[in-house]
CSV table of C-alpha atoms and ligand atoms in Angstrom, one decimal:
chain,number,residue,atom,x,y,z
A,23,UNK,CA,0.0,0.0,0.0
A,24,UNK,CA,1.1,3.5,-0.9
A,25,UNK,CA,1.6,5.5,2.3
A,26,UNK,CA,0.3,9.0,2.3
A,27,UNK,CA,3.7,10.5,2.9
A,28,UNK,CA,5.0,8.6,-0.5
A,29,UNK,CA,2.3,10.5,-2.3
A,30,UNK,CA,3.2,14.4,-2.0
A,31,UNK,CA,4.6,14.3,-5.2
A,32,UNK,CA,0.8,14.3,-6.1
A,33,UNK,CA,0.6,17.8,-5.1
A,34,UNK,CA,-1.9,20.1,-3.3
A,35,UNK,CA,-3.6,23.4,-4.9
A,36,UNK,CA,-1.3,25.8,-2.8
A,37,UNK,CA,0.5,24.3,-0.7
A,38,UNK,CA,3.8,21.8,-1.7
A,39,UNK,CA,4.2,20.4,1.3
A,40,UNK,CA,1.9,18.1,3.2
A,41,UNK,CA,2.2,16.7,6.3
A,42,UNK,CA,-0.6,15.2,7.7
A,43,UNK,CA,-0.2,14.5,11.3
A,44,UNK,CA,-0.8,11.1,11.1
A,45,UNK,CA,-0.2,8.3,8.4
A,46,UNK,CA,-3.4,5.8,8.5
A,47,UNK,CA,-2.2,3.5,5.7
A,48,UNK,CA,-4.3,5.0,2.7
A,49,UNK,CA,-4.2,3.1,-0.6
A,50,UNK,CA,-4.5,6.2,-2.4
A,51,UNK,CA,-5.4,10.1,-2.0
A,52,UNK,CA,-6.6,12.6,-4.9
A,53,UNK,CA,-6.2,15.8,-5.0
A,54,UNK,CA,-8.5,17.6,-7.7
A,55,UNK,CA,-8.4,21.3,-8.6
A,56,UNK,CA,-10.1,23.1,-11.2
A,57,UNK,CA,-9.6,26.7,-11.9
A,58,UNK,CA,-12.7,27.2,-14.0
A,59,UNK,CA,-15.2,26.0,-11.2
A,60,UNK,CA,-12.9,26.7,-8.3
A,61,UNK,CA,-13.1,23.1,-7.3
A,62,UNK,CA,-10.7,22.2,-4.2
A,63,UNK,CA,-11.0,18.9,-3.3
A,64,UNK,CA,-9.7,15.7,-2.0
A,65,UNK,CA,-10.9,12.1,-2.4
A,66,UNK,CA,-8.7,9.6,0.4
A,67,UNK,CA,-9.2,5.9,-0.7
A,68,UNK,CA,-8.4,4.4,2.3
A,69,UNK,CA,-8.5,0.5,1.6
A,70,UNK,CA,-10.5,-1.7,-0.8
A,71,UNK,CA,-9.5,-5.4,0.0
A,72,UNK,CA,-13.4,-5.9,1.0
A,73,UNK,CA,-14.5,-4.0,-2.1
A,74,UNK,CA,-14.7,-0.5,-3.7
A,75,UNK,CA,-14.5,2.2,-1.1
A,76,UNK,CA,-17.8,4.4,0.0
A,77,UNK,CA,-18.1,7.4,1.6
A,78,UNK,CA,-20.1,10.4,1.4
A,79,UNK,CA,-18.7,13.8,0.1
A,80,UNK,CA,-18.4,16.6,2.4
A,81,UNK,CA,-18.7,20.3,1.8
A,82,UNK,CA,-17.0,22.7,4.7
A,83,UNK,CA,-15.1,26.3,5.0
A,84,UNK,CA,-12.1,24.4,5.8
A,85,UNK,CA,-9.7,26.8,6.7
A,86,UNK,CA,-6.8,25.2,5.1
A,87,UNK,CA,-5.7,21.9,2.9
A,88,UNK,CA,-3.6,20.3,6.0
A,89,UNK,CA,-7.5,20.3,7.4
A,90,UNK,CA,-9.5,19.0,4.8
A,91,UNK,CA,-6.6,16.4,4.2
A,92,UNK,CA,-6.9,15.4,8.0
A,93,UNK,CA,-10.5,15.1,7.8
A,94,UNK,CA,-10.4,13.2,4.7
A,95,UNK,CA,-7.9,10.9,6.2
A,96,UNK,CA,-9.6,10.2,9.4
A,97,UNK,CA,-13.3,9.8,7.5
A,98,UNK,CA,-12.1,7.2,5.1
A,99,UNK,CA,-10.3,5.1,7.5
A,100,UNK,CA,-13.5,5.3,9.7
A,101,UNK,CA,-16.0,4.3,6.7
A,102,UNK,CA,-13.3,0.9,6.2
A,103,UNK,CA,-14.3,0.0,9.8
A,104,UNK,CA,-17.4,0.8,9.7
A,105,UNK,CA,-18.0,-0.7,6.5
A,106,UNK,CA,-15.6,-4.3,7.1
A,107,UNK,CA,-18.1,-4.6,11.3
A,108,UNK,CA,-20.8,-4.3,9.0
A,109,UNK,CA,-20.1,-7.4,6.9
A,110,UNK,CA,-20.4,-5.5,3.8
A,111,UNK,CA,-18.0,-5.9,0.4
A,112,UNK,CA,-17.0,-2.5,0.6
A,113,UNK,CA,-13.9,-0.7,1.7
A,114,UNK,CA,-13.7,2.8,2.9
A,115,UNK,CA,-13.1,6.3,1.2
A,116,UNK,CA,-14.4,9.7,1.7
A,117,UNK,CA,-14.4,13.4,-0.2
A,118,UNK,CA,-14.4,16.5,1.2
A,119,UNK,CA,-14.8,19.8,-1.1
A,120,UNK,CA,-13.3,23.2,0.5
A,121,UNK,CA,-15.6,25.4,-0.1
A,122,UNK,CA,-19.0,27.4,1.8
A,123,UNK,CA,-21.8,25.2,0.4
A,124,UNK,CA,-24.0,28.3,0.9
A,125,UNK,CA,-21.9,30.2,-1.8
A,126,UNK,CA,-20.0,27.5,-3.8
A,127,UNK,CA,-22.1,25.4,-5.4
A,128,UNK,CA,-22.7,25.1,-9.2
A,129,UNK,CA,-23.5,22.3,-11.3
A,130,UNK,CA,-20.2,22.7,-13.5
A,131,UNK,CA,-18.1,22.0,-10.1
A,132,UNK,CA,-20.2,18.9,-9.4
A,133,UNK,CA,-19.9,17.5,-12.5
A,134,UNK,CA,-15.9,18.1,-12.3
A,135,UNK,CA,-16.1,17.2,-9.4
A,136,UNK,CA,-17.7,14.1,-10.7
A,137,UNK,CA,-15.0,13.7,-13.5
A,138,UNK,CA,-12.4,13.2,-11.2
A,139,UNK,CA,-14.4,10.9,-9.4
A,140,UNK,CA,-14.4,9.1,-12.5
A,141,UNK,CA,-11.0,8.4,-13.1
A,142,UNK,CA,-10.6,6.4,-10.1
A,143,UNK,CA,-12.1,4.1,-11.7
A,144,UNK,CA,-14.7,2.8,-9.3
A,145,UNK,CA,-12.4,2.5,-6.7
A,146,UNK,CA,-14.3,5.0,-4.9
A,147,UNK,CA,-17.8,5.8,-4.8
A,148,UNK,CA,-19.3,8.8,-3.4
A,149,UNK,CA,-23.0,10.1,-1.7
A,150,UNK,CA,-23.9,12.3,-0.1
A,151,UNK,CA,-22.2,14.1,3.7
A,152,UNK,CA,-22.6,17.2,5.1
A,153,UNK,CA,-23.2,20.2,3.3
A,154,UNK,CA,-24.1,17.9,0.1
A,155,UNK,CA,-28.0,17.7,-0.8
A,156,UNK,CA,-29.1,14.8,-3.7
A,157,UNK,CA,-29.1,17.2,-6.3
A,158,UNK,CA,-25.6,17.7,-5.8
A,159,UNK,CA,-24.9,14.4,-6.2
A,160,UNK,CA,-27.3,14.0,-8.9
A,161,UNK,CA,-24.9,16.8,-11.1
A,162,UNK,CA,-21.8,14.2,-10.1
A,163,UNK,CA,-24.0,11.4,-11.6
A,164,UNK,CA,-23.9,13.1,-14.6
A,165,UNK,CA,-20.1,12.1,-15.0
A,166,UNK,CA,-19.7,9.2,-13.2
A,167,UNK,CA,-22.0,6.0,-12.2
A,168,UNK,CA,-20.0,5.2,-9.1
A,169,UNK,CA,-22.5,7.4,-6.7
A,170,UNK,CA,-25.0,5.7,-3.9
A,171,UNK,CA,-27.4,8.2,-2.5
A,172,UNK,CA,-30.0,9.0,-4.8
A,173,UNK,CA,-33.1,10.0,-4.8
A,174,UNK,CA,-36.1,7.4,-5.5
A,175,UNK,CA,-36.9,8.6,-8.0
A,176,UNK,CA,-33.7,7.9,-9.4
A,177,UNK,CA,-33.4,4.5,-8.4
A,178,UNK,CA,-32.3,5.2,-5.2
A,179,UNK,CA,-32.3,4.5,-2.0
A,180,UNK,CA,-33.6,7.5,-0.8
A,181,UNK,CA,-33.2,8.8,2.7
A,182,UNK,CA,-31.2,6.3,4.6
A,183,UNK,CA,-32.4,7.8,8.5
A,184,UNK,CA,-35.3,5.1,8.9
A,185,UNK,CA,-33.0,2.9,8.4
A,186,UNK,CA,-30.1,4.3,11.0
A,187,UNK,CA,-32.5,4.6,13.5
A,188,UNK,CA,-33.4,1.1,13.2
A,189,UNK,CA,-29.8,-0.3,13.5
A,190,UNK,CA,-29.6,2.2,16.4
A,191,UNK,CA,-32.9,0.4,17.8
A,192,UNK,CA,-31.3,-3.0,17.4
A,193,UNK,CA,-28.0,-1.8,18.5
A,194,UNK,CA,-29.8,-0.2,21.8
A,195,UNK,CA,-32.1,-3.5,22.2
A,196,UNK,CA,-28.6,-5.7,22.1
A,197,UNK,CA,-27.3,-3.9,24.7
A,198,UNK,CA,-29.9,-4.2,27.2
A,199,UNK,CA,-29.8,-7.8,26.3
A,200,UNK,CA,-26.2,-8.2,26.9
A,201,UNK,CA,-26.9,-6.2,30.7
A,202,UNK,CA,-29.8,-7.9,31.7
A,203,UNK,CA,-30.4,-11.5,29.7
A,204,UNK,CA,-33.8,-9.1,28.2
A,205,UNK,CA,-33.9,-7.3,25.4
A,206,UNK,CA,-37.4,-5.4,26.2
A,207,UNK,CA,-37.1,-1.9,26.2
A,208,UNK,CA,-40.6,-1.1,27.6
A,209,UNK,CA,-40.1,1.1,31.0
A,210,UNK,CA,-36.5,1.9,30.1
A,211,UNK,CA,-36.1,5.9,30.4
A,212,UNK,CA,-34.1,6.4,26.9
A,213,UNK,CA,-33.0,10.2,26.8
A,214,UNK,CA,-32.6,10.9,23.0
A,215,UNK,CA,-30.3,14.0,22.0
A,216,UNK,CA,-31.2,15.3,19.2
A,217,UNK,CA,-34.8,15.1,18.0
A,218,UNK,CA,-33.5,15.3,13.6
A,219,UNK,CA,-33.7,12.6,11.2
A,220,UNK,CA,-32.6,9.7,12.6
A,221,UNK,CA,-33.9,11.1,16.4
A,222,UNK,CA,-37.6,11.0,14.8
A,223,UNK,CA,-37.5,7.7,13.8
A,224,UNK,CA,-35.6,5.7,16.2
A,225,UNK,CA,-38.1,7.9,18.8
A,226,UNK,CA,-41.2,6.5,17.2
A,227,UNK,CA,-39.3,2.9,17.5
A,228,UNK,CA,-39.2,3.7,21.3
A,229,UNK,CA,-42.3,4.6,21.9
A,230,UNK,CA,-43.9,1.8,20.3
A,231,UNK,CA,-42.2,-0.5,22.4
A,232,UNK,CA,-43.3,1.1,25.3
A,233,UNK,CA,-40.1,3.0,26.8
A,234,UNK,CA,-40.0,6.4,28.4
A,235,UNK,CA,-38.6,8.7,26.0
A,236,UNK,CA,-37.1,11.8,26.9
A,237,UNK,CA,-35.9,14.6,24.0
A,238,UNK,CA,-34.0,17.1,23.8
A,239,UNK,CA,-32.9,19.3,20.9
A,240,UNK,CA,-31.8,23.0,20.6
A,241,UNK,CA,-34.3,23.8,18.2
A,242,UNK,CA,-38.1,24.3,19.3
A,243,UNK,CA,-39.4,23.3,16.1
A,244,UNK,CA,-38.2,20.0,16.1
A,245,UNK,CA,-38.9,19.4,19.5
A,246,UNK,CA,-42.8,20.6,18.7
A,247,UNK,CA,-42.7,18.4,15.5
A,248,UNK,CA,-42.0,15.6,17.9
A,249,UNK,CA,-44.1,16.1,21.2
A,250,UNK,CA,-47.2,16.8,18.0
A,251,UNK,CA,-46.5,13.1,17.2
A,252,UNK,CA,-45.4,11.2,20.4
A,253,UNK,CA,-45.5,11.7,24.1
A,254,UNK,CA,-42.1,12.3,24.9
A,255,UNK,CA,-40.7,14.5,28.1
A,256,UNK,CA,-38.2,17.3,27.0
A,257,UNK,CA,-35.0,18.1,28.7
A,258,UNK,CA,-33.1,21.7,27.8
A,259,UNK,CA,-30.1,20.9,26.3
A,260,UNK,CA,-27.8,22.0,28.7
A,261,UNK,CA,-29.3,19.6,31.2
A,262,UNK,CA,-28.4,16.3,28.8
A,263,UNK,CA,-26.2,15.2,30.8
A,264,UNK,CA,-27.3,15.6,34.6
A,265,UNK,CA,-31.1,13.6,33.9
A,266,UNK,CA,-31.6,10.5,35.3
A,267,UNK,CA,-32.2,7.9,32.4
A,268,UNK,CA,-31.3,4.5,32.1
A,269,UNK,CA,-29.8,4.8,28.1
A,270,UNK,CA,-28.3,8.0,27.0
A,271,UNK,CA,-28.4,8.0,22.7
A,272,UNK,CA,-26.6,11.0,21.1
A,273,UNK,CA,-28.3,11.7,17.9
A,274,UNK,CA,-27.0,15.3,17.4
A,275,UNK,CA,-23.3,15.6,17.5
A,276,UNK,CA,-20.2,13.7,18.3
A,277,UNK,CA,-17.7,14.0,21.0
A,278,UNK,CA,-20.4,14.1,23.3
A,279,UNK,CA,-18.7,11.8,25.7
A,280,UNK,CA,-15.6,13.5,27.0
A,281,UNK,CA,-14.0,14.4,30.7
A,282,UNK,CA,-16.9,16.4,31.4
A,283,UNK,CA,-20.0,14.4,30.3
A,284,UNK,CA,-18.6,11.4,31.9
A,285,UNK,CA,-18.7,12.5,35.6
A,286,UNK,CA,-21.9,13.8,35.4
A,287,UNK,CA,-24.0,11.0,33.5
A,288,UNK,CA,-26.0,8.7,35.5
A,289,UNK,CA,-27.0,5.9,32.5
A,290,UNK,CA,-25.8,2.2,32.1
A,291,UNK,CA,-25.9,2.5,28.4
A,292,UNK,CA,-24.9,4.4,25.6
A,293,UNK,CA,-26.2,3.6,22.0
A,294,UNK,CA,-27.1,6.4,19.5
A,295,UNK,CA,-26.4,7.5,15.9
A,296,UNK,CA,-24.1,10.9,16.2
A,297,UNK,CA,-20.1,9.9,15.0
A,298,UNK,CA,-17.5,9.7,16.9
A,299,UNK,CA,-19.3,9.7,20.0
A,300,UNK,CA,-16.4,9.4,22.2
A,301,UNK,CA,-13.8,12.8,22.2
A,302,UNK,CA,-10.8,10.8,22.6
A,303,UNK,CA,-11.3,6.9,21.7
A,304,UNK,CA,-9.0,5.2,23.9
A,305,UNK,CA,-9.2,7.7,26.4
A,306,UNK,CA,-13.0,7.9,26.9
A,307,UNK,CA,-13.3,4.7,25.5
A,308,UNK,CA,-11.6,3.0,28.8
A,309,UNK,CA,-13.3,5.6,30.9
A,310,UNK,CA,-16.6,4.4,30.1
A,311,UNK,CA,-15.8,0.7,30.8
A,312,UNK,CA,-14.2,1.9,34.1
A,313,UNK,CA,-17.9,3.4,34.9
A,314,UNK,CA,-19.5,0.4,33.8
A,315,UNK,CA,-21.7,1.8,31.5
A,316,UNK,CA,-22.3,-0.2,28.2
A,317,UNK,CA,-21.4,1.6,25.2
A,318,UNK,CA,-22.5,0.2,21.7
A,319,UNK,CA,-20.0,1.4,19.5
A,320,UNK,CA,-20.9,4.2,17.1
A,321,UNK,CA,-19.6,3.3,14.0
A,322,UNK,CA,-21.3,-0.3,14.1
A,323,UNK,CA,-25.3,0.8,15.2
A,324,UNK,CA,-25.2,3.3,13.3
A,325,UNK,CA,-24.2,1.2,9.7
A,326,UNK,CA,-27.9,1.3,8.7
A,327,UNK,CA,-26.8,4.3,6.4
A,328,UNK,CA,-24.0,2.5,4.4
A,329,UNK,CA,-25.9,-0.6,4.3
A,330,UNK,CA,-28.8,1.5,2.7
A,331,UNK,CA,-26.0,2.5,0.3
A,332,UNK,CA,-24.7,-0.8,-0.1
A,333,UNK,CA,-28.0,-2.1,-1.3
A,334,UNK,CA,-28.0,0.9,-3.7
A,335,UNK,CA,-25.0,0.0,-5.3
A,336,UNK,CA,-26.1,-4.0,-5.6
A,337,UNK,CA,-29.2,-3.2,-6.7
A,338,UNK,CA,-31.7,-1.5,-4.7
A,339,UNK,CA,-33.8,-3.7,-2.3
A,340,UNK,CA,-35.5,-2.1,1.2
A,341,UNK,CA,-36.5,-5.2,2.2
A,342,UNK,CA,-33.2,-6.2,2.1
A,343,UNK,CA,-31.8,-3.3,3.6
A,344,UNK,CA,-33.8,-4.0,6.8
A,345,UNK,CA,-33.0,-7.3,6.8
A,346,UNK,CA,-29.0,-6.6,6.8
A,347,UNK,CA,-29.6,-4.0,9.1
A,348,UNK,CA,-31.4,-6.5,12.0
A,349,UNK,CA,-27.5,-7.9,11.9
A,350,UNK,CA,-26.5,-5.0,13.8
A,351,UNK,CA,-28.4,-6.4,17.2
A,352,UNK,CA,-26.3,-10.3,16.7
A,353,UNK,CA,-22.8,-8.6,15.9
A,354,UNK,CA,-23.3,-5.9,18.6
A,355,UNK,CA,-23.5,-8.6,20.9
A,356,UNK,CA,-21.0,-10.7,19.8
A,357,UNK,CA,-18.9,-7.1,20.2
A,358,UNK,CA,-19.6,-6.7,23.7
A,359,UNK,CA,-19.5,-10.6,24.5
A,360,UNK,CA,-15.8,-9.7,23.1
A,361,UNK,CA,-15.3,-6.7,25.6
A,362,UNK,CA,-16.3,-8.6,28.7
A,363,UNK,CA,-14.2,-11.9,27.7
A,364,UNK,CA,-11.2,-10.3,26.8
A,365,UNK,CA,-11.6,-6.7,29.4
A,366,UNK,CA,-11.2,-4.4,26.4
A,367,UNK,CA,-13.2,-1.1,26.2
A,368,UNK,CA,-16.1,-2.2,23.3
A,369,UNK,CA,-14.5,0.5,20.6
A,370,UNK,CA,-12.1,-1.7,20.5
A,371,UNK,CA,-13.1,-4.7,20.2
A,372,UNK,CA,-15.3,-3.6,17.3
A,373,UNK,CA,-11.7,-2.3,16.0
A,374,UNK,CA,-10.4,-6.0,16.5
A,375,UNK,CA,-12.9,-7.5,14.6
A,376,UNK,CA,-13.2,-5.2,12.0
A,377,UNK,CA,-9.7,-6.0,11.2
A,378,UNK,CA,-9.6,-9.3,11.6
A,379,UNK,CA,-12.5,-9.8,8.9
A,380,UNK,CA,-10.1,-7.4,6.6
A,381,UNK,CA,-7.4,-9.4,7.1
A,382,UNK,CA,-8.9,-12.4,6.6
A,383,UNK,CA,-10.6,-11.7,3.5
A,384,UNK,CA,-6.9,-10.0,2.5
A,385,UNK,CA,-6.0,-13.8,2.7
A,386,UNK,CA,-8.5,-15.2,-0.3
A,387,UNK,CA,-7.8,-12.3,-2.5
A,388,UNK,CA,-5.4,-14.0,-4.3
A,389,UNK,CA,-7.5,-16.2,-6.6
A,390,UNK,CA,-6.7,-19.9,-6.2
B,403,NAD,P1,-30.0,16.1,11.8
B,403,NAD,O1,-29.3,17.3,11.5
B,403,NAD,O2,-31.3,15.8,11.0
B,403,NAD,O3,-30.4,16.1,13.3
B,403,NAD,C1,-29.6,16.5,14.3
B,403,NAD,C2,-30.5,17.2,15.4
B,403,NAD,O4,-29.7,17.5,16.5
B,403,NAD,C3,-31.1,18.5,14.9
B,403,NAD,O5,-32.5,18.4,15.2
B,403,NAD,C4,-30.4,19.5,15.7
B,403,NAD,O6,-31.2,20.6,16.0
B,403,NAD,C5,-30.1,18.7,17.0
B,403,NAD,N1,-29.0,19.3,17.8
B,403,NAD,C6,-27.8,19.9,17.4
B,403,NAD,N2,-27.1,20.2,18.4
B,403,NAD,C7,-27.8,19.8,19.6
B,403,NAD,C8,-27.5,19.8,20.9
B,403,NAD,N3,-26.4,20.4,21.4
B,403,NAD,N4,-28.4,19.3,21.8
B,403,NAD,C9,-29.5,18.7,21.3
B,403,NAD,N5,-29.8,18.6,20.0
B,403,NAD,C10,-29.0,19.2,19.1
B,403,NAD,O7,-29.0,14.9,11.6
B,403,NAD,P2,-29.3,13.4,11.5
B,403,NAD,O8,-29.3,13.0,10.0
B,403,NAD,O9,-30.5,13.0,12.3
B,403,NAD,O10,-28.0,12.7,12.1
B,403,NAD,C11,-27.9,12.7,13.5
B,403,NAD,C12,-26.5,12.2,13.8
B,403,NAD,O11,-26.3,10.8,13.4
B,403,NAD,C13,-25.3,13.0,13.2
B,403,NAD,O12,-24.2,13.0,14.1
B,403,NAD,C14,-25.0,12.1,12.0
B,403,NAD,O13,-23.6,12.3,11.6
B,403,NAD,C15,-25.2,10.7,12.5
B,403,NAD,N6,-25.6,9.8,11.4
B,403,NAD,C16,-26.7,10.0,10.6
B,403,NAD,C17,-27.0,9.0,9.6
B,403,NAD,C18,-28.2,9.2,8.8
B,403,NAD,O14,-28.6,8.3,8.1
B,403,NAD,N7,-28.9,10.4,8.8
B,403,NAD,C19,-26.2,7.9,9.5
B,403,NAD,C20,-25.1,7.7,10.3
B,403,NAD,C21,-24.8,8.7,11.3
């Protein structure tokens, strides 16, 4: 494999020196520049033994290229774990575009965008992140087939957060299962952070199952959309992490579980769909064991979005979708059966395994 450092002879838009700050064994990274459109961009291939590599494209003011090349870096690696715990044939990559996605945006820059995409060869295949909306992604499909994401109208898959929240949901019911020998949720207080797409639907999961739901969200509207349709308590936002609740799922943003958060929350479990839920991984990640609460890792209940994609890119199927997506309750067990037997935080045992299936299949590649 082709270490990141061995590739600055590729180049960057301004700068002639790279030096990310930390090599994660990338396969390949691209960077694309087009004067005309003013496209700055950077697509990181981070490893295809399991199959082509997928990973949404993000749009962000990045403030320089060593930012947007760290993010890149540390996305795509993330998509090939998330991607091999899944049990999918797909590696991991990831785009990000500099640019203000409130001023930037023009169907010429997609399309190069797109282009460059193209050239990879199907190596990478893009949809949609942050700051992206389908119709962006519909102007890269224009000049490349090797997008997941779209609309289904388009043959699609449409919007994947039904079918987060549902790994969440089995991801959630796993872990009570693992702590108590039940996997019923009804009378567990849940608090839910973040009341958006995937919030919505993993609350109405919740409720039908009978547990006490608690929201919380820092926009009214979405917490009025919500209490119009279930009967959920609120909690302010700022008050998260003080309520008493028996499963704490961040739905909103990542890094929720640092120094802070962690002496003041009172759950046994942790399972939501935000990324990178824990600031620091090892860190946090041992801290939370050392408190004995439960954490489902994020990157595996929250794979009902790539597995949505997935089935997009074999040939659309919800059914199917669903269906791969119920695996999420059987491996996060098997994950946290891991973590008690060998006395590892569960991040990483999800990390273990994750490799181990890479390596594995690394092992057949070579055609008999
Ligand atoms: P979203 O933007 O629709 O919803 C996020 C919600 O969180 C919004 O309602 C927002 O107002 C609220 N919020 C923001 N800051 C908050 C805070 N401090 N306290 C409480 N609420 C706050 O996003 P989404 O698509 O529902 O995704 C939620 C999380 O799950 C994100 O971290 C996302 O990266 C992750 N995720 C989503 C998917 C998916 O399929 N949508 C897949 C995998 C991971």
């Amino acid at each position: 494999m082709l270490k990141v450092e061995e590739q600055q002879s590729v180049g960057t838009y301004e700068n002639p020196i790279i030096r990310p700050m930390v090599d994660m064994d990338h396969e390949q990274v691209l960077f694309c520049q087009d004067k005309a459109t003013g496209l700055r961009a950077i697509i990181a291939v981070h490893n295809t033994v399991l199959g082509p590599s997928l990973g949404g494209t993000r749009m962000w003011t990045y403030n320089n290229e060593m930012e947007a090349l760290n993010d890149v870096l540390r996305l795509s690696r993330g998509m090939t774990y998330k991607s091999a715990i899944s049990g999918l044939n797909l590696g991991g990559g990831k785009a990000v575009i500099i640019g203000d996605s409130r001023k930037h945006k023009s169907e010429a820059l997609f399309r190069r965008f797109g282009q460059f995409v193209d050239s990879l060869g199907g190596k990478y295949i893009t949809a949609e992140d942050v700051g992206i909306t389908t119709r962006d992604i519909e102007y890269v499909s224009m000049e490349t087939e090797h997008v997941a994401g779209l609309p289904e109208y388009r043959g699609g898959g449409g919007d994947p957060s039904p079918v987060t929240a549902y790994g969440v949901y089995m991801g959630m019911k796993a872990a009570v299962k693992h702590q108590s020998g039940n996997d019923n949720l009804a009378g567990k207080k849940v608090l839910v952070q973040g009341a958006g797409h995937v919030g919505q639907y993993l609350v109405e999961l919740l409720v039908k199952e009978g547990a006490k739901v608690a929201i919380s969200d820092i926009h009214e509207d979405r917490i009025k959309a919500t209490k119009a349709k279930f009967a959920v308590e609120v909690v302010d936002a700022d008050k998260v992490y003080d309520a008493d609740m028996d499963i704490y799922a961040p739905c909103a943003l990542g890094a929720t579980i640092n120094d802070d958060t962690l002496s003041r929350l009172r759950c046994s479990i942790i399972a939501g769909a935000a990324n990178n839920q824990l600031a620091e991984e090892a860190r946090h990640g041992a801290a939370v064991m050392e408190k004995g609460i439960i954490y489902a890792p994020d990157f595996l209940i929250n794979a009902g979005g790539i597995i949505n994609c997935y089935s997009e890119v074999i040939g659309y199927n919800r059914d199917m979708a669903y269906r791969q997506t119920e695996d999420i309750y059987q491996t996060t067990l098997n994950i946290l059966q891991k973590s008690a037997d060998e006395k590892i935080p569960t991040y990483l045992a999800a990390n273990r395994m994750a490799e181990e299936r890479i390596a594995s299949i690394a092992s057949i590649n070579q055609r008999i």
